[in-house]
mmCIF file with all atom_site columns, C-alpha atoms in Angstrom:
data_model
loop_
_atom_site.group_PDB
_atom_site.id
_atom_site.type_symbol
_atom_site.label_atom_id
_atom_site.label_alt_id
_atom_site.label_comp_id
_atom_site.label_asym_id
_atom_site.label_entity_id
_atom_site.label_seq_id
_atom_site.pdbx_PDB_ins_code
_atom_site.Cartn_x
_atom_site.Cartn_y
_atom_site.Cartn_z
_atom_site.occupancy
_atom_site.B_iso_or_equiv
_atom_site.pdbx_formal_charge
_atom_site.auth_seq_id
_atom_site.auth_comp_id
_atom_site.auth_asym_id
_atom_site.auth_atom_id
_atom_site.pdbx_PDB_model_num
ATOM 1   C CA . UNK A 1 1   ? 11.911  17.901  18.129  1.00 0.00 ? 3   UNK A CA 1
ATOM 2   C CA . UNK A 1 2   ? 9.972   14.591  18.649  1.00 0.00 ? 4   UNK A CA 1
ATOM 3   C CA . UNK A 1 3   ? 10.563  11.503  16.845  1.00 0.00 ? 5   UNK A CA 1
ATOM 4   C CA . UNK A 1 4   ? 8.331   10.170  14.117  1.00 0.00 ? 6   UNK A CA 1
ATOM 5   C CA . UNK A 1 5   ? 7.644   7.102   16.266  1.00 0.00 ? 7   UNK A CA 1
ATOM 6   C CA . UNK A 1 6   ? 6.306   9.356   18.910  1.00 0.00 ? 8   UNK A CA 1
ATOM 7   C CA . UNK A 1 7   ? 4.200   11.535  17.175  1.00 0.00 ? 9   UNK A CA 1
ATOM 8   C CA . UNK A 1 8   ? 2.420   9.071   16.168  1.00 0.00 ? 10  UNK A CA 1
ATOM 9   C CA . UNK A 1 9   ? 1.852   7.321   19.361  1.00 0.00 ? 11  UNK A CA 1
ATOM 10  C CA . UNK A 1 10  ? 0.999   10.855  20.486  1.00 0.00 ? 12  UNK A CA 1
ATOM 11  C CA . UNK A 1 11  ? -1.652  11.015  17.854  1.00 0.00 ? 13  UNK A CA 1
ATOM 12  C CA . UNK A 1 12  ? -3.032  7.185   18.511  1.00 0.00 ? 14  UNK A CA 1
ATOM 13  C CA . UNK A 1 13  ? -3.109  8.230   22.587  1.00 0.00 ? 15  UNK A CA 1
ATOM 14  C CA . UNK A 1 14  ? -5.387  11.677  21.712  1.00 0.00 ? 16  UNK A CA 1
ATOM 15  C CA . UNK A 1 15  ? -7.038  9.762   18.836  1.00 0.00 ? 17  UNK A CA 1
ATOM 16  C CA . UNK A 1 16  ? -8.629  7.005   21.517  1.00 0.00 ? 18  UNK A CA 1
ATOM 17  C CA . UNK A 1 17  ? -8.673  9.566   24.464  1.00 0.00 ? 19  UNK A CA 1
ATOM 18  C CA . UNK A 1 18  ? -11.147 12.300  22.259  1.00 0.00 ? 20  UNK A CA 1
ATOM 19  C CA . UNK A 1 19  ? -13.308 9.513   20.549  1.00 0.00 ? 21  UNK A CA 1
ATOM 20  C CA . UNK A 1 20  ? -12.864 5.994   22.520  1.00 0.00 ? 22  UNK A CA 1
ATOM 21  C CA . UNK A 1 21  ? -14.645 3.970   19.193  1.00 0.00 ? 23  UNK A CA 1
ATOM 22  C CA . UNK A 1 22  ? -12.853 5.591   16.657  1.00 0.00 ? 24  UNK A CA 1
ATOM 23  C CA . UNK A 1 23  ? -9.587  4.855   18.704  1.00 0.00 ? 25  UNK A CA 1
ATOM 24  C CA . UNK A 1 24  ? -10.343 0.995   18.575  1.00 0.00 ? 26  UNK A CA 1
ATOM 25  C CA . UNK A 1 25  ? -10.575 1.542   14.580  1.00 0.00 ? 27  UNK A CA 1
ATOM 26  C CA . UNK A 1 26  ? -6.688  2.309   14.790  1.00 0.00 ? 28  UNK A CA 1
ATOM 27  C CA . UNK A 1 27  ? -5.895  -1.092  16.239  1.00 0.00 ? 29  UNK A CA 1
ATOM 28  C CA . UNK A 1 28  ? -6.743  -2.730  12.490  1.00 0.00 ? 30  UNK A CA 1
ATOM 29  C CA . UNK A 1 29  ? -5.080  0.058   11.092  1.00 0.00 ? 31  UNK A CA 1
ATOM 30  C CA . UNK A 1 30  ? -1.509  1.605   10.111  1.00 0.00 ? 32  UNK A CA 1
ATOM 31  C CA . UNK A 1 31  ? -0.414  5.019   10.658  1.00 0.00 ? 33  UNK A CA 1
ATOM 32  C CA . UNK A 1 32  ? 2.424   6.611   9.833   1.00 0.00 ? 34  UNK A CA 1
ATOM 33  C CA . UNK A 1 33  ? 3.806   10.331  10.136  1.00 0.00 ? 35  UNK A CA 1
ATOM 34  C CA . UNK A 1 34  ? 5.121   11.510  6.860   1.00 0.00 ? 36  UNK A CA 1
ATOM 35  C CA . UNK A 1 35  ? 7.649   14.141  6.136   1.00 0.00 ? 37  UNK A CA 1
ATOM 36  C CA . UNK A 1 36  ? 7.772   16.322  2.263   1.00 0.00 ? 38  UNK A CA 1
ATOM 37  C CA . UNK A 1 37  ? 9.246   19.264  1.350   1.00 0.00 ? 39  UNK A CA 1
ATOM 38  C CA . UNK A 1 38  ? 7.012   21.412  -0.796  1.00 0.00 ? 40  UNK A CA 1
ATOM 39  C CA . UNK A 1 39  ? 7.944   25.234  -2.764  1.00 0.00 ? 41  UNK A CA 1
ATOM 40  C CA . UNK A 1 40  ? 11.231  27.525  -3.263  1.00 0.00 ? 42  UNK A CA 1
ATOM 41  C CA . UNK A 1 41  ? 12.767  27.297  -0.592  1.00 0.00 ? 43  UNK A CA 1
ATOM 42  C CA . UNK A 1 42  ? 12.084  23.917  0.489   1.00 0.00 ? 44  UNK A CA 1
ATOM 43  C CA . UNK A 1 43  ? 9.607   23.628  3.825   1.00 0.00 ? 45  UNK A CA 1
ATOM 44  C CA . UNK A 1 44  ? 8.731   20.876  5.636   1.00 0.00 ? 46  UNK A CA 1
ATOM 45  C CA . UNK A 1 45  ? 5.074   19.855  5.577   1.00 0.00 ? 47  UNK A CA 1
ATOM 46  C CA . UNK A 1 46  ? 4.139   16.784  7.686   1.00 0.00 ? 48  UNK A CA 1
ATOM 47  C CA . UNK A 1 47  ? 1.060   14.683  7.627   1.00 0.00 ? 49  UNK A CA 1
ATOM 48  C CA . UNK A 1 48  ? -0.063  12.025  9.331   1.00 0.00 ? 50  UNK A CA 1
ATOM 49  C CA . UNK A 1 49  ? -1.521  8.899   7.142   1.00 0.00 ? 51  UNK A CA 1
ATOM 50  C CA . UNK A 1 50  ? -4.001  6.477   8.387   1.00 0.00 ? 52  UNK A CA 1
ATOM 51  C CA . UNK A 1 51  ? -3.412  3.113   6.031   1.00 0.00 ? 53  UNK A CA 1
ATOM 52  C CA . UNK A 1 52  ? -7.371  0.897   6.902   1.00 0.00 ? 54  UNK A CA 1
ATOM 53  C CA . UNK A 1 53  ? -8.534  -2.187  5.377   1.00 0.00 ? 55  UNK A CA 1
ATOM 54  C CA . UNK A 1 54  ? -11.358 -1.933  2.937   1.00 0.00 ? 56  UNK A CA 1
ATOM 55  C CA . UNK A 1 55  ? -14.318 -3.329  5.415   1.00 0.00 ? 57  UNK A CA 1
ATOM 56  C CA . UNK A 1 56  ? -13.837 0.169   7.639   1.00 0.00 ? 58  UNK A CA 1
ATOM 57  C CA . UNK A 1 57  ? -14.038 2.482   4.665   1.00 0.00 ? 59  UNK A CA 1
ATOM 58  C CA . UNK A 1 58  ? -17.510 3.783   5.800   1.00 0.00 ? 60  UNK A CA 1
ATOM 59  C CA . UNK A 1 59  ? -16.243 4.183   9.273   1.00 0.00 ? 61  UNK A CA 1
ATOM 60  C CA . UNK A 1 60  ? -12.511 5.547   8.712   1.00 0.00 ? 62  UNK A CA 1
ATOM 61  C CA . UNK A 1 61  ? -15.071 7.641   6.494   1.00 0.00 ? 63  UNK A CA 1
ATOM 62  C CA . UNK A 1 62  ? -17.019 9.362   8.571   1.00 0.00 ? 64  UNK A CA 1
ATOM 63  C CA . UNK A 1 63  ? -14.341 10.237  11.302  1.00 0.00 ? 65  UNK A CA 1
ATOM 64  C CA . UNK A 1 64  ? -11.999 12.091  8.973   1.00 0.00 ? 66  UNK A CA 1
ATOM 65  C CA . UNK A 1 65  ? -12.382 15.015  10.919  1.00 0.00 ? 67  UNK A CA 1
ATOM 66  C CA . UNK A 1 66  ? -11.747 13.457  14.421  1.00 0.00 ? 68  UNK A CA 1
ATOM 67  C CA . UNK A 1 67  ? -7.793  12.459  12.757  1.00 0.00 ? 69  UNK A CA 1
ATOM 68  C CA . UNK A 1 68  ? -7.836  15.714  11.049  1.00 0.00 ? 70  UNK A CA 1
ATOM 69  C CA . UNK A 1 69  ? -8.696  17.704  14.480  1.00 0.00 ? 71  UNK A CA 1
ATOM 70  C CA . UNK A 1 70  ? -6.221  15.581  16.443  1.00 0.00 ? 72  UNK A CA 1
ATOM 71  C CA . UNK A 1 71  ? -3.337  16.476  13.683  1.00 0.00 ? 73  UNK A CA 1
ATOM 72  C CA . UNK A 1 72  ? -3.736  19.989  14.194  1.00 0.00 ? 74  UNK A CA 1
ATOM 73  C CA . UNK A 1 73  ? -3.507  20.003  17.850  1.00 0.00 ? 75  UNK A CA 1
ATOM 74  C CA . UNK A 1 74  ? -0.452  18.025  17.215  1.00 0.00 ? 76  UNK A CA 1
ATOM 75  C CA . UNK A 1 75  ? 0.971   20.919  15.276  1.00 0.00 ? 77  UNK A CA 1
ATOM 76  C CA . UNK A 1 76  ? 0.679   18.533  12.077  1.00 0.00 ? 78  UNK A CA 1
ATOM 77  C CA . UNK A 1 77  ? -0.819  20.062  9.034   1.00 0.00 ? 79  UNK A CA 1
ATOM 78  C CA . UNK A 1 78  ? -2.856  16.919  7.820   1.00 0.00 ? 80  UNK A CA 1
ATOM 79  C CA . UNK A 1 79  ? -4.184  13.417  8.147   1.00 0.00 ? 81  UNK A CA 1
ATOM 80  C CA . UNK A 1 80  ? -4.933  11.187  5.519   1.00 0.00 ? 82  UNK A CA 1
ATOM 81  C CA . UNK A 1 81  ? -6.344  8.231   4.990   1.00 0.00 ? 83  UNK A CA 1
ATOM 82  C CA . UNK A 1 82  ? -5.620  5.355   2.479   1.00 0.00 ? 84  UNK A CA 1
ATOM 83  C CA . UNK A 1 83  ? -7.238  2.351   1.695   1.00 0.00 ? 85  UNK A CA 1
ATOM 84  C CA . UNK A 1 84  ? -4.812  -0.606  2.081   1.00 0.00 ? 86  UNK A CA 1
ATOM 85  C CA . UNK A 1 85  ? -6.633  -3.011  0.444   1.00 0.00 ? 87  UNK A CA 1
ATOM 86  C CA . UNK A 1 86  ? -6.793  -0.987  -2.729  1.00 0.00 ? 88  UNK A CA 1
ATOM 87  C CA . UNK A 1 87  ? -2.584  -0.500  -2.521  1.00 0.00 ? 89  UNK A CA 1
ATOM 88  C CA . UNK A 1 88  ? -2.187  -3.892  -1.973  1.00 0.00 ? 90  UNK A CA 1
ATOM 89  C CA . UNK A 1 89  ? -4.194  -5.161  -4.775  1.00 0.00 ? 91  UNK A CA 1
ATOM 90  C CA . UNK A 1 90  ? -2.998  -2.846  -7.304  1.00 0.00 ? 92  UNK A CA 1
ATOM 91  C CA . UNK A 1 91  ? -1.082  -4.220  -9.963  1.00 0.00 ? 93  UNK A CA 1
ATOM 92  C CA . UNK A 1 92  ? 0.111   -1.158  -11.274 1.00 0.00 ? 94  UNK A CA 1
ATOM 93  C CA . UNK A 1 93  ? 1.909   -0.797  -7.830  1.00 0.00 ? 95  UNK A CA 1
ATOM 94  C CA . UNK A 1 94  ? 5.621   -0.353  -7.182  1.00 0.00 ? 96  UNK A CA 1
ATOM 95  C CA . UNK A 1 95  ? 5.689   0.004   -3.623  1.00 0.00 ? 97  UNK A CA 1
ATOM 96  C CA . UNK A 1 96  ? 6.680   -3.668  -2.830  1.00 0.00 ? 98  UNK A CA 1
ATOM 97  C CA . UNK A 1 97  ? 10.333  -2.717  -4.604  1.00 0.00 ? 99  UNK A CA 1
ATOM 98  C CA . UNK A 1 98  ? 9.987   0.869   -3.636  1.00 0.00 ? 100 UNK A CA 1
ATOM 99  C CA . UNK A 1 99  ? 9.100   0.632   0.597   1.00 0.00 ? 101 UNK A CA 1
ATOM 100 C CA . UNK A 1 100 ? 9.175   -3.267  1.388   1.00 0.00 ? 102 UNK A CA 1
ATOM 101 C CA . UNK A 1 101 ? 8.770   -2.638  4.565   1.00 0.00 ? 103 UNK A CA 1
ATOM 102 C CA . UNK A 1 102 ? 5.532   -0.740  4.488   1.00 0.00 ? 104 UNK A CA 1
ATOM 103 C CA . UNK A 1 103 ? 4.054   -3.025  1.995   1.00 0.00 ? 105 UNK A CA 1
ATOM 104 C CA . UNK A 1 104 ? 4.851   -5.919  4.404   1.00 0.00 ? 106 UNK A CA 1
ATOM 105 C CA . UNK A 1 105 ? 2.734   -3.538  7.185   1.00 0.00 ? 107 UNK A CA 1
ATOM 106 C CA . UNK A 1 106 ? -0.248  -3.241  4.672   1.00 0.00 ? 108 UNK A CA 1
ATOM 107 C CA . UNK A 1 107 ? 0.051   -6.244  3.856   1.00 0.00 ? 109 UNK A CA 1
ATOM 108 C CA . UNK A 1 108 ? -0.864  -7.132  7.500   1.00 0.00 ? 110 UNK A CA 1
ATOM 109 C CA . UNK A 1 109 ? -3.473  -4.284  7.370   1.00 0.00 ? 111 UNK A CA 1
ATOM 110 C CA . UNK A 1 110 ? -5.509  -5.655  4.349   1.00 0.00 ? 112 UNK A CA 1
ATOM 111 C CA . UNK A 1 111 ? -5.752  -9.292  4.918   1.00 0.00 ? 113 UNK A CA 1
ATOM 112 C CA . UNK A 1 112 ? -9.503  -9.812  4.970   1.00 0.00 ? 114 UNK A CA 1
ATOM 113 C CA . UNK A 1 113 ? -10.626 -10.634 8.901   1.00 0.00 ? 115 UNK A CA 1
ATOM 114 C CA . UNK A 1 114 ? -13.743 -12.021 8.940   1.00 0.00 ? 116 UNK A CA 1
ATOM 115 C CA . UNK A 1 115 ? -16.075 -13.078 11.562  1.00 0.00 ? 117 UNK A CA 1
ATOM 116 C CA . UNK A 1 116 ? -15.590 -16.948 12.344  1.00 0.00 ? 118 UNK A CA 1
ATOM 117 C CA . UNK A 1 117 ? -12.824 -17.661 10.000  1.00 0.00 ? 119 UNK A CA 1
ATOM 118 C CA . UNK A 1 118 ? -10.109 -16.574 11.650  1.00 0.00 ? 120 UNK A CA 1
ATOM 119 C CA . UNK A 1 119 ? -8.277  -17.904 14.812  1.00 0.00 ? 121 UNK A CA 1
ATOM 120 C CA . UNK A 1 120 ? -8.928  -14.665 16.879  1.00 0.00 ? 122 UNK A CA 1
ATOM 121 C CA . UNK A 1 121 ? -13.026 -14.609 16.587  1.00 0.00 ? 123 UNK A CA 1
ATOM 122 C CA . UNK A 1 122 ? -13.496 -11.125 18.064  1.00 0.00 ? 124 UNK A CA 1
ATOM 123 C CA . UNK A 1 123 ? -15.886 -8.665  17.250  1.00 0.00 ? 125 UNK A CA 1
ATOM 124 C CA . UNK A 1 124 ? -15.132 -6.635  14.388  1.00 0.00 ? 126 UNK A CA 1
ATOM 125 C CA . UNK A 1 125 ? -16.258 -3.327  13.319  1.00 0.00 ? 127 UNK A CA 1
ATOM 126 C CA . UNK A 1 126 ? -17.878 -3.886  10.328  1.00 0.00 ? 128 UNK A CA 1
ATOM 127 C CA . UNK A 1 127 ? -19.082 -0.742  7.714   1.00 0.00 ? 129 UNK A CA 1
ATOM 128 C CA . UNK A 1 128 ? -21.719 -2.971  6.155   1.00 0.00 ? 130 UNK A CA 1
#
């Protein structure tokens, strides 16, 4: 059985391979292969979930099916994808004591970039 850490390189490889823009959306995102047991007896379901700032909502958007597509030739059931931004920023949120280490990932996924402000000054894919 593969790793987790492979999978999801697997899925990031065939992600930029079938759709070359849509792969350079990944590189401001997080993803992350996740593992639940679901009914009586237990079975594994795994999904893959795509954590994007806010400013590529319209874009993660409309290329749900592109993630979903490459899941399922991956022999994963599902991709999902969560705005990081909105985790981040909610105060009702418990998963800085729950999973510090993937809140300190989204945190690095939902600092606003913008154009000009920031040391980097690359082109940015924008869903304005």
């Amino acid at each position: 059985m593969l790793t987790e850490e492979v999978l999801v390189q697997k899925f990031i490889t065939v992600v930029k391979r079938r759709c070359a823009k849509v792969g350079e959306l990944l590189q401001y995102c997080h993803v992350e292969l996740v593992n639940s047991y679901w009914g009586c007896p237990p079975k594994l379901i795994q999904h893959f979930v795509v954590y994007y700032p806010s400013m590529l909502f319209a874009s993660i958007n409309d290329n749900k099916d592109v993630f979903r597509g490459v899941a399922q030739d991956l022999g994963i059931c599902e991709a999902v994808c969560i705005n990081a931004t909105r985790i981040i920023r909610d105060p009702a949120s418990r998963l800085k004591e729950k999973n510090p280490i993937l809140w300190l990932e989204l945190q690095w996924v939902a600092v606003p970039i913008k154009k000009g402000n920031w040391h980097l000054d690359q082109d940015l894919p924008h869903s304005d």
